[in-house]
Amino acid sequence: MSALDYEIRQTAAEAEDTPRAADLENMRPLPRISVHAFCESEHLQQVMDRCANDRRMSKVSLRITSGSTAAAANMFASTPTPNLIILEIRANAHNLLAELAPLAAVCDPSTKVVIVGYHNDIGLYRELIRNGISEYMVQPVAMTDVMAAMAAIFVDPDAEPLGRSVAFIGAKGGVGASTIAHNCAFGISNLFSTETILADLDLPYGTANIDFDQDPAQGIAEAVYAPERLDEVFLDRLLTKCSQHLSLLAAPSMLDRAYDFDGQAFQPVLDVLQRSAPVSVLDVPHLWTEWTRSVLSAVDEVVICAAPDLANLRNAKNMLDALRKLRPNDKAPHLILNQVGMPKRPEIGPSEFCEPLEIDPIAIIPFDISLFGNAANSGRMISETDPKSPVAETFSQISHIVTGRVALRKVKKGGLLGLLKRK
Ligand SMILES: Nc1ncnc2c1ncn2[C@@H]1O[C@H](COP(=O)(O)OP(=O)(O)OP(=O)(O)O)[C@@H](O)[C@H]1O
Ligand SMILES: [Mg+2]
């Protein structure tokens, strides 16, 4: 243990008694975020270990590495950045931003950064906050300080909403909207190691349970019919784990009742999803009702899936026009052309299809009966059954686009530190 570590530990023991210890009692659990801490001192490593053992961290995927900012930059040049990076930096005001630059160049804009430093300097603090750093804490930090910093970013009522929601809907029945939604939810969770919830909003007929080879007793029906009970804890009980980072809010897929919903029926579900995980993917059935319109109005991104025929073209045009009115301040929905090139089927070519829509498709997926049929029948995703297929690559690209993720190693224009500006 270095002399510095010893000194930190002495003062930290006193710091544990700050009023924040009482705040911890009232703190809500952190949502399903990924956090990676890079510790230079033994003290911070111990603080992070204590955080890891706190019950409010049970859903957090936390990694603690003994290493510097350079080690972080090195690591994230080839792997996606987590929701939060905690960095211990000894550099002074003069060198700190320069030390951060290589990391900024590889950091996804949605990733938050908290710095644990050694210089009690208000000018430095302001400079860092201006550059998009979420918090700068001065050593010795207590476990409660780190918990409070994470809560301020991800739990506090006035914190930025955590989750990003992406809704997939077909321009016609059977065009593959659900298949695309499920493959993208899987892709997002897998490619970015980000916790993702797939919600199947097709209560009578939903196929997410079949596609992931699951048969849960509870799911979205319990959530939508009990809005007064619905919170993060209740939601947890309704989720089914499909893979390391993907959970499913499954449809009952039973016809024992009629499924009529009020216009706002799914709002509480969307709210709790947004508080619970960084990404929610919604599989919306091909309907145009008050409730589907309100779901499509509320989400961050809408993806319309269409097959290349006239009815799809007319419906896609109407949907795009209606959604532009419902979401006047958002960018237009994305379009995916699916089942393109079905043998013997007369089709409208992609450019003729897209021209009247005044939109470029983000993906064109070929009709491939054996690839999709095999995946569907074995309850697996395309990237599992045939990872090298061009369709698997297309799903990866869609996953990047709908989450606003930049391809790895691509440095944005505007300078390295520009990337630190997240506001
Ligand atoms: N590109 C493709 N090539 C071949 N088959 C496909 C393709 N995309 C989807 N399918 C198949 O088409 C069928 C319908 O797909 P899916 O259930 O995803 O459509 P949907 O638009 O969600 O339908 P619904 O209107 O019932 O919700 C499934 O059997 C699926 O495996
Ligand atoms: Mg469907």
Coordinates of N, CA, C and O and ligand atoms in Angstrom, one line a residue, residues 177-178 202 207 283-285, ligand 2:
A177 N -42.0 -7.7 -39.5 CA -41.7 -6.7 -38.5 C -41.2 -7.3 -37.2 O -40.2 -6.9 -36.6
S178 N -41.9 -8.4 -36.7 CA -41.5 -9.0 -35.5 C -40.2 -9.7 -35.6 O -39.3 -9.5 -34.7
D202 N -47.9 -7.5 -29.2 CA -48.9 -8.3 -29.9 C -49.5 -9.3 -28.9 O -49.1 -10.5 -29.0
T207 N -45.0 -13.5 -31.2 CA -44.1 -14.7 -31.4 C -42.8 -14.6 -30.8 O -41.9 -15.4 -31.0
D283 N -42.1 -4.5 -30.1 CA -42.7 -5.2 -31.3 C -44.2 -4.8 -31.3 O -45.0 -5.4 -30.6
V284 N -44.5 -3.9 -32.2 CA -45.9 -3.3 -32.3 C -46.6 -4.1 -33.4 O -46.1 -4.1 -34.5
P285 N -47.8 -4.6 -33.1 CA -48.5 -5.3 -34.2 C -49.0 -4.3 -35.2 O -49.1 -3.1 -35.0
Ligands
MG2 MG -45.6 -9.3 -35.7

